[in-house]
Short mmCIF file of C-alpha atoms and ligand atoms in Angstrom, two decimals:
data_model
loop_
_atom_site.label_atom_id
_atom_site.label_comp_id
_atom_site.label_asym_id
_atom_site.label_seq_id
_atom_site.Cartn_x
_atom_site.Cartn_y
_atom_site.Cartn_z
CA MET M 1110 3.24 -30.97 -2.53
CA LYS M 1111 6.97 -30.87 -2.53
CA LEU M 1112 8.38 -27.38 -2.47
CA MET M 1113 11.84 -25.91 -3.08
CA VAL M 1114 12.80 -22.52 -1.85
CA ILE M 1115 15.83 -20.72 -3.13
CA GLY M 1116 17.67 -18.50 -0.62
CA GLY M 1117 18.88 -18.61 2.89
CA GLY M 1118 18.04 -15.52 4.94
CA GLY M 1119 15.38 -14.45 7.52
CA ARG M 1120 13.04 -13.71 4.63
CA GLU M 1121 13.17 -17.20 3.37
CA HIS M 1122 12.81 -18.55 6.91
CA GLU M 1123 9.49 -16.58 7.31
CA ILE M 1124 8.29 -17.63 3.88
CA ILE M 1125 9.00 -21.30 4.71
CA ARG M 1126 7.11 -21.00 8.06
CA LYS M 1127 4.08 -19.55 6.27
CA LEU M 1128 4.22 -22.10 3.46
CA LYS M 1129 4.15 -24.93 6.17
CA GLU M 1130 0.72 -23.74 7.28
CA ASN M 1131 -0.68 -25.31 4.18
CA PRO M 1132 -1.57 -29.04 5.12
CA GLU M 1133 -0.85 -30.13 1.48
CA VAL M 1134 2.79 -29.31 1.96
CA GLU M 1135 4.69 -32.49 2.68
CA LYS M 1136 8.26 -31.45 2.15
CA ILE M 1137 10.24 -28.25 1.74
CA TRP M 1138 13.86 -28.15 0.57
CA CYS M 1139 15.79 -24.80 1.01
CA LEU M 1140 18.81 -24.08 -1.20
CA PRO M 1141 21.09 -23.26 0.58
CA GLY M 1142 19.08 -22.33 3.72
CA ASN M 1143 20.88 -21.79 7.03
CA GLY M 1144 21.35 -23.29 10.43
CA GLY M 1145 18.02 -22.03 11.70
CA ILE M 1146 15.90 -22.72 8.59
CA ALA M 1147 17.17 -26.37 9.15
CA GLN M 1148 14.57 -26.70 11.87
CA ASP M 1149 11.72 -25.95 9.45
CA ALA M 1150 13.03 -27.36 6.06
CA GLU M 1151 15.67 -29.55 4.75
CA CYS M 1152 18.72 -27.41 3.75
CA VAL M 1153 20.65 -28.51 0.67
CA LYS M 1154 24.18 -27.16 -0.04
CA ILE M 1155 23.41 -25.67 -3.43
CA GLY M 1156 23.95 -21.90 -3.78
CA ALA M 1157 21.17 -19.46 -4.47
CA GLU M 1158 22.97 -18.64 -7.83
CA ASP M 1159 23.81 -22.20 -8.85
CA ILE M 1160 20.82 -22.41 -11.26
CA GLU M 1161 22.00 -25.52 -13.06
CA ALA M 1162 22.30 -27.47 -9.80
CA GLN M 1163 18.86 -26.18 -8.82
CA VAL M 1164 17.22 -27.52 -11.91
CA ALA M 1165 18.99 -30.85 -11.54
CA PHE M 1166 17.86 -31.07 -7.90
CA ALA M 1167 14.24 -30.22 -8.85
CA ARG M 1168 14.31 -33.05 -11.46
CA GLU M 1169 15.85 -35.53 -9.05
CA HIS M 1170 13.26 -34.90 -6.33
CA SER M 1171 10.20 -34.28 -8.51
CA VAL M 1172 9.59 -30.88 -7.02
CA ASP M 1173 6.08 -29.51 -7.52
CA TYR M 1174 6.65 -25.81 -7.06
CA VAL M 1175 9.59 -23.44 -6.58
CA VAL M 1176 9.91 -20.13 -4.79
CA VAL M 1177 12.84 -18.03 -5.91
CA ALA M 1178 13.28 -15.36 -3.15
CA PRO M 1179 16.51 -13.30 -3.59
CA ASP M 1180 17.22 -10.77 -6.33
CA ASN M 1181 20.42 -12.32 -7.86
CA PRO M 1182 19.02 -15.71 -9.08
CA LEU M 1183 15.95 -13.84 -10.43
CA ALA M 1184 18.24 -11.44 -12.30
CA LEU M 1185 20.26 -14.34 -13.60
CA GLY M 1186 17.14 -16.24 -14.97
CA ALA M 1187 16.51 -18.87 -12.33
CA VAL M 1188 12.74 -18.82 -13.05
CA ASP M 1189 13.37 -19.04 -16.78
CA ALA M 1190 15.53 -22.08 -16.32
CA LEU M 1191 13.32 -23.85 -13.94
CA GLU M 1192 10.16 -23.12 -15.95
CA ALA M 1193 11.90 -24.36 -19.11
CA ALA M 1194 12.56 -27.56 -17.31
CA GLY M 1195 8.87 -27.86 -16.29
CA PHE M 1196 8.85 -26.56 -12.82
CA PRO M 1197 6.26 -23.76 -11.98
CA CYS M 1198 7.77 -20.90 -10.03
CA PHE M 1199 6.98 -17.97 -7.83
CA GLY M 1200 9.00 -15.01 -9.02
CA PRO M 1201 9.51 -12.95 -12.20
CA ARG M 1202 11.42 -14.07 -15.33
CA LYS M 1203 14.74 -12.48 -16.06
CA ASN M 1204 13.19 -9.92 -18.49
CA ALA M 1205 11.00 -8.66 -15.71
CA ALA M 1206 13.43 -8.92 -12.87
CA ILE M 1207 15.35 -6.21 -14.54
CA ILE M 1208 13.00 -3.70 -12.92
CA GLU M 1209 15.25 -4.15 -9.87
CA ALA M 1210 18.45 -5.32 -11.49
CA SER M 1211 18.94 -2.16 -13.51
CA LYS M 1212 17.99 1.29 -12.09
CA ALA M 1213 18.56 2.87 -15.49
CA PHE M 1214 15.90 0.56 -16.80
CA SER M 1215 13.42 1.32 -14.09
CA LYS M 1216 13.97 5.01 -14.25
CA ASP M 1217 13.47 5.07 -17.99
CA LEU M 1218 10.28 2.99 -17.63
CA MET M 1219 8.97 5.45 -15.11
CA ARG M 1220 9.73 8.44 -17.41
CA LYS M 1221 8.18 6.75 -20.43
CA TYR M 1222 4.95 5.84 -18.61
CA HIS M 1223 4.70 9.03 -16.44
CA ILE M 1224 5.09 7.18 -13.11
CA PRO M 1225 6.10 9.65 -10.40
CA THR M 1226 9.71 9.37 -9.29
CA ALA M 1227 12.69 11.60 -8.63
CA GLU M 1228 14.10 13.66 -11.55
CA TYR M 1229 17.23 12.01 -12.86
CA GLU M 1230 19.80 11.55 -15.67
CA ILE M 1231 21.75 8.31 -16.57
CA PHE M 1232 25.54 8.41 -17.15
CA THR M 1233 28.22 6.20 -18.63
CA ASP M 1234 30.81 9.05 -18.81
CA PRO M 1235 32.16 10.29 -15.47
CA LYS M 1236 33.08 13.76 -16.89
CA LYS M 1237 29.46 14.35 -17.93
CA ALA M 1238 28.29 13.02 -14.53
CA CYS M 1239 30.36 15.62 -12.79
CA ASP M 1240 29.22 18.51 -15.12
CA TYR M 1241 25.60 17.50 -14.27
CA ILE M 1242 26.50 17.53 -10.55
CA ASP M 1243 27.94 21.07 -10.81
CA ALA M 1244 24.79 22.26 -12.47
CA HIS M 1245 22.45 21.06 -9.67
CA ASP M 1246 21.88 21.64 -5.99
CA VAL M 1247 22.74 19.42 -3.08
CA PRO M 1248 21.76 17.00 -1.51
CA ILE M 1249 21.90 14.96 -4.62
CA VAL M 1250 21.65 11.15 -4.96
CA ILE M 1251 24.10 8.99 -6.85
CA LYS M 1252 23.09 5.31 -7.64
CA ALA M 1253 24.93 2.40 -9.14
CA ASP M 1254 22.81 0.94 -11.98
CA GLY M 1255 23.22 -2.71 -11.01
CA LEU M 1256 22.68 -4.88 -7.88
CA ALA M 1257 25.01 -3.74 -5.03
CA LEU M 1258 23.59 -5.29 -2.00
CA GLY M 1259 21.65 -2.14 -1.08
CA LYS M 1260 24.94 -0.24 -0.76
CA GLY M 1261 25.08 1.32 -4.19
CA VAL M 1262 23.23 4.54 -3.15
CA ILE M 1263 25.03 7.63 -1.96
CA ILE M 1264 23.13 10.65 -0.67
CA ALA M 1265 25.77 13.36 -1.18
CA GLN M 1266 25.62 16.41 0.94
CA SER M 1267 28.15 18.39 -1.13
CA HIS M 1268 29.24 18.57 -4.75
CA GLU M 1269 32.66 17.13 -3.72
CA GLU M 1270 31.10 14.14 -2.07
CA ALA M 1271 28.88 13.54 -5.09
CA LYS M 1272 31.88 13.67 -7.48
CA GLN M 1273 33.84 11.38 -5.18
CA ALA M 1274 30.96 8.83 -5.39
CA VAL M 1275 31.05 9.07 -9.24
CA HIS M 1276 34.80 8.55 -9.15
CA GLU M 1277 34.45 5.50 -6.90
CA MET M 1278 31.71 3.95 -8.86
CA MET M 1279 32.80 4.62 -12.42
CA GLU M 1280 36.62 4.93 -12.25
CA GLU M 1281 37.44 2.72 -9.27
CA SER M 1282 34.74 0.14 -9.97
CA LYS M 1283 33.78 -0.03 -6.25
CA PHE M 1284 30.65 -2.01 -7.15
CA GLY M 1285 32.25 -3.82 -10.08
CA ASP M 1286 30.20 -3.70 -13.31
CA ALA M 1287 27.14 -2.61 -11.25
CA GLY M 1288 28.58 0.91 -11.22
CA SER M 1289 29.75 1.39 -14.76
CA THR M 1290 26.51 3.08 -15.50
CA ILE M 1291 25.10 5.41 -12.87
CA VAL M 1292 21.88 7.32 -12.17
CA ILE M 1293 22.03 10.78 -10.68
CA GLU M 1294 18.75 11.97 -9.13
CA GLU M 1295 16.95 14.54 -7.25
CA TYR M 1296 16.83 14.18 -3.39
CA LEU M 1297 13.41 13.45 -2.16
CA GLU M 1298 12.04 14.12 1.31
CA GLY M 1299 9.23 12.59 3.31
CA PRO M 1300 8.53 9.39 5.20
CA GLU M 1301 9.42 6.10 3.43
CA VAL M 1302 7.01 3.29 2.88
CA SER M 1303 7.57 -0.27 1.61
CA VAL M 1304 4.62 -1.73 -0.26
CA LEU M 1305 4.99 -5.38 -1.27
CA SER M 1306 2.40 -6.70 -3.64
CA PHE M 1307 1.36 -10.04 -5.21
CA THR M 1308 0.87 -9.92 -8.89
CA ASP M 1309 0.20 -12.33 -11.71
CA GLY M 1310 0.90 -9.74 -14.39
CA LYS M 1311 -2.68 -8.49 -14.63
CA THR M 1312 -4.03 -8.21 -11.19
CA LEU M 1313 -2.08 -6.62 -8.38
CA ILE M 1314 -2.94 -7.04 -4.72
CA PRO M 1315 -0.81 -4.84 -2.32
CA MET M 1316 0.12 -6.47 0.96
CA VAL M 1317 -0.09 -4.54 4.26
CA SER M 1318 2.37 -1.59 4.09
CA SER M 1319 5.51 -1.65 6.10
CA MET M 1320 8.53 0.49 7.15
CA ASP M 1321 12.13 -0.62 7.01
CA HIS M 1322 14.85 0.87 9.24
CA LYS M 1323 17.94 0.89 6.95
CA ARG M 1324 20.51 2.73 8.95
CA ALA M 1325 22.76 0.81 11.37
CA HIS M 1326 22.11 2.84 14.41
CA ASP M 1327 19.37 4.45 16.42
CA ASN M 1328 17.80 7.80 15.11
CA ASP M 1329 18.67 6.76 11.53
CA GLU M 1330 22.42 7.20 12.15
CA GLY M 1331 25.29 5.16 10.84
CA LEU M 1332 25.79 3.37 7.54
CA ASN M 1333 23.10 1.90 5.31
CA THR M 1334 22.37 -1.73 5.91
CA GLY M 1335 20.12 -4.41 4.43
CA GLY M 1336 17.57 -3.41 7.06
CA MET M 1337 17.70 -3.39 10.84
CA GLY M 1338 14.02 -3.90 11.52
CA ALA M 1339 10.57 -3.36 10.19
CA ILE M 1340 7.07 -2.67 11.33
CA ALA M 1341 3.74 -3.12 9.62
CA PRO M 1342 1.32 -1.52 8.86
CA ASN M 1343 3.08 1.84 8.20
CA PRO M 1344 0.84 4.56 9.73
CA PHE M 1345 2.09 7.18 7.28
CA TYR M 1346 0.59 5.26 4.47
CA THR M 1347 -3.14 6.32 4.81
CA GLU M 1348 -6.01 4.89 2.81
CA GLU M 1349 -5.98 8.07 0.57
CA ILE M 1350 -2.33 7.57 -0.17
CA ALA M 1351 -2.88 3.86 -0.84
CA GLU M 1352 -5.61 4.68 -3.34
CA GLU M 1353 -3.37 7.27 -5.04
CA SER M 1354 -0.47 4.90 -5.19
CA MET M 1355 -2.52 2.23 -6.70
CA ARG M 1356 -3.83 4.69 -9.42
CA THR M 1357 -0.60 6.54 -10.12
CA ILE M 1358 2.12 4.02 -9.40
CA PHE M 1359 1.16 0.31 -8.96
CA MET M 1360 -1.19 -0.34 -11.84
CA PRO M 1361 0.67 1.95 -14.31
CA THR M 1362 3.86 0.00 -13.45
CA LEU M 1363 2.23 -3.31 -13.95
CA GLU M 1364 0.61 -2.13 -17.29
CA ALA M 1365 4.06 -0.62 -18.43
CA MET M 1366 5.83 -3.90 -17.79
CA ALA M 1367 3.23 -5.83 -19.82
CA ALA M 1368 3.28 -3.26 -22.67
CA GLU M 1369 7.14 -3.64 -22.79
CA GLY M 1370 6.68 -7.41 -23.23
CA ARG M 1371 8.05 -8.02 -19.77
CA PRO M 1372 5.03 -9.21 -17.77
CA PHE M 1373 5.82 -9.22 -14.06
CA LYS M 1374 4.63 -12.17 -11.84
CA GLY M 1375 5.58 -12.75 -8.28
CA CYS M 1376 6.26 -10.10 -5.52
CA LEU M 1377 6.66 -6.57 -6.86
CA TYR M 1378 7.93 -4.33 -4.08
CA PHE M 1379 7.48 -0.55 -4.26
CA SER M 1380 9.80 1.61 -2.24
CA LEU M 1381 7.99 4.91 -1.99
CA MET M 1382 8.73 8.38 -0.59
CA LEU M 1383 5.67 10.25 0.55
CA THR M 1384 6.63 13.69 -0.65
CA LYS M 1385 4.63 16.91 -0.39
CA ASN M 1386 3.79 16.35 -4.05
CA GLY M 1387 2.39 12.85 -3.57
CA PRO M 1388 3.97 9.40 -3.36
CA LYS M 1389 7.08 8.89 -5.49
CA VAL M 1390 8.99 5.73 -6.39
CA ILE M 1391 12.41 5.48 -4.78
CA GLU M 1392 13.08 2.04 -6.35
CA TYR M 1393 11.47 -1.20 -7.34
CA ASN M 1394 12.43 -4.64 -6.08
CA SER M 1395 11.48 -7.80 -7.88
CA ARG M 1396 11.05 -9.82 -4.76
CA PHE M 1397 10.12 -9.84 -1.12
CA GLY M 1398 12.03 -7.47 1.16
CA ASP M 1399 14.22 -8.48 4.14
CA PRO M 1400 13.29 -7.81 6.92
CA GLU M 1401 9.88 -6.40 5.62
CA THR M 1402 8.75 -9.93 4.97
CA GLN M 1403 9.17 -10.86 8.64
CA ALA M 1404 6.81 -8.05 9.56
CA VAL M 1405 4.30 -8.41 6.69
CA LEU M 1406 3.72 -12.20 6.38
CA PRO M 1407 2.93 -12.83 10.03
CA LEU M 1408 -0.25 -10.62 9.34
CA LEU M 1409 -1.29 -12.68 6.30
CA GLU M 1410 -4.46 -14.64 7.18
CA SER M 1411 -5.04 -16.26 3.76
CA ASP M 1412 -2.87 -19.28 2.57
CA LEU M 1413 0.48 -18.18 1.21
CA LEU M 1414 0.99 -21.09 -1.13
CA THR M 1415 -2.46 -20.72 -2.74
CA ILE M 1416 -1.70 -17.06 -3.47
CA MET M 1417 1.71 -17.80 -4.77
CA LYS M 1418 0.37 -20.36 -7.12
CA ALA M 1419 -2.27 -18.00 -8.28
CA THR M 1420 0.41 -15.41 -9.37
CA THR M 1421 1.93 -18.29 -11.41
CA ASP M 1422 -1.35 -19.40 -12.95
CA GLY M 1423 -2.75 -15.98 -13.58
CA THR M 1424 -5.77 -16.50 -11.29
CA LEU M 1425 -4.99 -13.93 -8.63
CA ASP M 1426 -8.29 -12.10 -9.32
CA GLN M 1427 -10.04 -15.20 -8.02
CA THR M 1428 -7.94 -15.59 -4.93
CA GLU M 1429 -8.42 -14.29 -1.37
CA VAL M 1430 -5.60 -12.25 0.02
CA LYS M 1431 -6.57 -11.11 3.53
CA PHE M 1432 -4.38 -9.43 6.17
CA SER M 1433 -5.28 -9.12 9.83
CA ASP M 1434 -5.68 -5.63 11.29
CA LYS M 1435 -3.13 -6.25 13.96
CA ALA M 1436 0.45 -4.85 13.92
CA CYS M 1437 3.75 -6.54 13.74
CA CYS M 1438 7.39 -5.49 14.61
CA CYS M 1439 10.49 -7.31 13.58
CA VAL M 1440 13.76 -6.37 15.28
CA VAL M 1441 16.97 -7.50 13.69
CA VAL M 1442 19.79 -8.75 15.99
CA ALA M 1443 23.02 -8.29 14.20
CA SER M 1444 26.74 -8.83 14.82
CA ASP M 1445 28.22 -5.69 16.29
CA GLY M 1446 30.24 -3.93 13.52
CA TYR M 1447 27.85 -4.91 10.66
CA PRO M 1448 27.74 -3.68 7.91
CA LEU M 1449 31.52 -3.45 8.08
CA SER M 1450 33.55 -6.12 9.81
CA TYR M 1451 32.34 -8.23 12.77
CA GLU M 1452 33.16 -11.38 14.70
CA LYS M 1453 31.84 -14.71 13.54
CA GLY M 1454 31.41 -18.14 15.14
CA ASN M 1455 29.91 -17.09 18.49
CA PRO M 1456 27.41 -19.64 19.85
CA ILE M 1457 23.76 -18.36 19.94
CA THR M 1458 21.27 -19.19 22.61
CA ILE M 1459 17.50 -18.71 22.10
CA SER M 1460 15.13 -19.23 24.93
CA GLU M 1461 12.10 -21.48 24.58
CA GLU M 1462 9.72 -18.56 24.90
CA ALA M 1463 11.46 -16.54 22.13
CA ALA M 1464 12.10 -19.44 19.76
CA PRO M 1465 8.76 -19.30 17.82
CA HIS M 1466 9.41 -15.57 17.33
CA VAL M 1467 12.86 -15.96 15.79
CA THR M 1468 13.70 -16.15 12.15
CA VAL M 1469 17.34 -17.02 11.43
CA ALA M 1470 19.41 -15.12 8.88
CA GLY M 1471 23.19 -15.34 9.32
CA ALA M 1472 23.86 -18.45 11.38
CA GLN M 1473 25.02 -22.03 10.73
CA LEU M 1474 25.12 -25.17 12.71
CA LYS M 1475 28.62 -26.06 13.89
CA ASP M 1476 28.89 -29.33 15.66
CA GLY M 1477 25.13 -29.03 16.38
CA VAL M 1478 25.45 -25.53 17.90
CA LEU M 1479 24.02 -22.46 16.14
CA VAL M 1480 26.82 -19.93 15.61
CA ASN M 1481 26.72 -16.53 13.91
CA THR M 1482 28.21 -16.39 10.44
CA GLY M 1483 26.58 -13.17 9.04
CA GLY M 1484 26.03 -9.53 9.78
CA ARG M 1485 22.24 -9.76 10.29
CA VAL M 1486 21.90 -12.88 12.45
CA LEU M 1487 18.40 -13.14 13.86
CA GLY M 1488 14.94 -11.46 13.43
CA VAL M 1489 12.69 -11.31 16.39
CA THR M 1490 9.05 -10.69 15.52
CA ALA M 1491 5.90 -10.10 17.55
CA VAL M 1492 2.30 -9.55 16.51
CA ALA M 1493 -0.11 -7.62 18.63
CA ASP M 1494 -3.27 -5.52 18.55
CA THR M 1495 -1.43 -2.32 18.50
CA LEU M 1496 1.96 -1.23 17.10
CA ALA M 1497 3.11 -0.14 20.65
CA GLU M 1498 2.39 -3.53 22.02
CA ALA M 1499 4.08 -5.30 19.07
CA VAL M 1500 7.17 -3.24 19.51
CA ALA M 1501 7.24 -3.89 23.26
CA GLN M 1502 6.74 -7.66 22.90
CA ALA M 1503 9.39 -7.86 20.16
CA TYR M 1504 11.95 -6.24 22.44
CA HIS M 1505 10.88 -8.50 25.29
CA TYR M 1506 11.62 -11.58 23.06
CA VAL M 1507 14.93 -9.98 22.07
CA GLU M 1508 15.95 -10.40 25.75
CA GLY M 1509 15.63 -14.23 25.14
CA VAL M 1510 18.33 -14.32 22.47
CA SER M 1511 22.07 -13.95 23.10
CA PHE M 1512 25.47 -14.22 21.62
CA ALA M 1513 28.62 -12.42 22.12
CA ASN M 1514 28.75 -9.03 20.48
CA ALA M 1515 25.09 -9.09 19.62
CA TYR M 1516 23.70 -5.70 18.58
CA CYS M 1517 20.26 -4.32 17.75
CA ARG M 1518 18.71 -0.95 17.23
CA ARG M 1519 16.64 0.11 20.25
CA ASP M 1520 14.26 2.37 18.24
CA ILE M 1521 12.53 0.10 15.78
CA GLY M 1522 9.00 1.42 15.40
CA GLN M 1523 9.60 4.70 17.20
CA ARG M 1524 9.25 6.98 14.13
CA ALA M 1525 5.94 5.07 13.19
CA LEU M 1526 4.64 5.50 16.83
CA LYS M 1527 5.24 9.25 16.55
CA CYS M 1528 3.24 9.53 13.21
CA GLY M 1529 0.91 12.44 13.47
CA GLU M 1530 3.25 14.44 15.74
CA GLU M 1531 5.63 15.49 13.07
P1 AMP H 2389 17.73 1.99 -2.15
O1 AMP H 2389 18.89 0.98 -1.95
O2 AMP H 2389 17.59 2.33 -3.57
O3 AMP H 2389 16.46 1.52 -1.52
O4 AMP H 2389 18.19 3.26 -1.41
C1 AMP H 2389 18.60 3.27 -0.03
C2 AMP H 2389 17.99 4.43 0.69
O5 AMP H 2389 18.49 5.53 0.10
C3 AMP H 2389 16.51 4.50 0.53
O6 AMP H 2389 15.85 3.72 1.49
C4 AMP H 2389 16.25 5.93 0.84
O7 AMP H 2389 16.31 6.31 2.24
C5 AMP H 2389 17.52 6.61 0.20
N1 AMP H 2389 17.16 7.15 -1.09
C6 AMP H 2389 17.32 6.59 -2.26
N2 AMP H 2389 16.96 7.40 -3.28
C7 AMP H 2389 16.61 8.60 -2.69
C8 AMP H 2389 16.25 9.88 -3.18
N3 AMP H 2389 16.06 10.10 -4.46
N4 AMP H 2389 16.02 10.86 -2.27
C9 AMP H 2389 16.28 10.64 -1.01
N5 AMP H 2389 16.66 9.44 -0.47
C10 AMP H 2389 16.84 8.39 -1.31
N1 LIG H 2390 14.90 -4.19 3.19
C1 LIG H 2390 15.09 -3.73 1.94
C2 LIG H 2390 15.24 -4.72 0.90
O1 LIG H 2390 14.95 -5.87 1.06
O2 LIG H 2390 15.63 -4.38 -0.25
#
């Protein structure tokens, strides 16, 4: 089997490592990949959004199966184009990827099908948005409709801040077209859970639950980032809540998408808030999360490629998806200053002991030396019998990686470890 993986972050690195466990895999190309992925796959200088070049490359190399990992190519129709050219893919088509690409779409879907989520209204007129804000209590949440690298969400603590967010999104186009339509919604409270699932459009199998750590600094302070670390399983997500989520959220969402003529295949990711009134959807993603993938896939005992192909073929109901009952922790090592400005080009060293535990996100090879080129640089992952051990081991391996101005949160997993005390 010859595989092509689209993307180039820590998530893709973990997916590739897992795909390589299948003995039938003879070759993996990663487009564009990165300096660390180059150890596990052949990286090709074709951008994740250059769909035409991806199709041409698949033709030229007789690729057997394609995994489209990031949100942008999915929203742009990479799966549609590759499938039309005869290449089976893991991932939703464009008409289903909209569940992430448009928050207005996903909120209206939830309203229509009675799927629990925050109360909301959609606006294309800033004046009406501000009137709505005046009529509601704070905190209140302002979201750009489109894809904004996880930065298009503002939790406003005052009416002024909320109106300022509306002004920046709608009148100053801070997020480009992504903010010309906005969603204003009710502020929800409770622990957050990420549940990634495999689905072929009819059957849905949740993966082990996880918890992201989105803020840049310890104790959930600082700016929102793509994610500074993740743990799995998430102890707040009990069996009862899992059962309720399956019944009130996961299956209704899958059925709603099918009823809308937008069957969803691939990884459907539910970001949930466990409120006093039950689990509610914060948002959907149409793909694996980053860094959740680095905490979830190491616990997968079944073969990833077999599962992925079953989502494409519609045979997931006949496929084993088994996770171990161990725990996993992934600590992201970032460039200090991320998500704002940071130094690039610093050489990275990784000890032999740490190397098998490291996934590479923002780094490239320069004259044969790995240097940091992105905000999130490395993910350091450990699996152990308990979460406490996994956290301790992950931080032990973090000691084995270094580069100038490296930064990581020191409290990944701490909230989960205190579950039950709150
Ligand atoms: P998102 O990019 O949509 O995942 O949102 C980023 C973060 O904003 C989430 O992980 C939540 O912590 C927070 N958030 C989003 N929507 C809400 C909401 N309605 N109430 C409270 N927090 C929210
Ligand atoms: N870690 C959150 C995401 O991948 O969207």
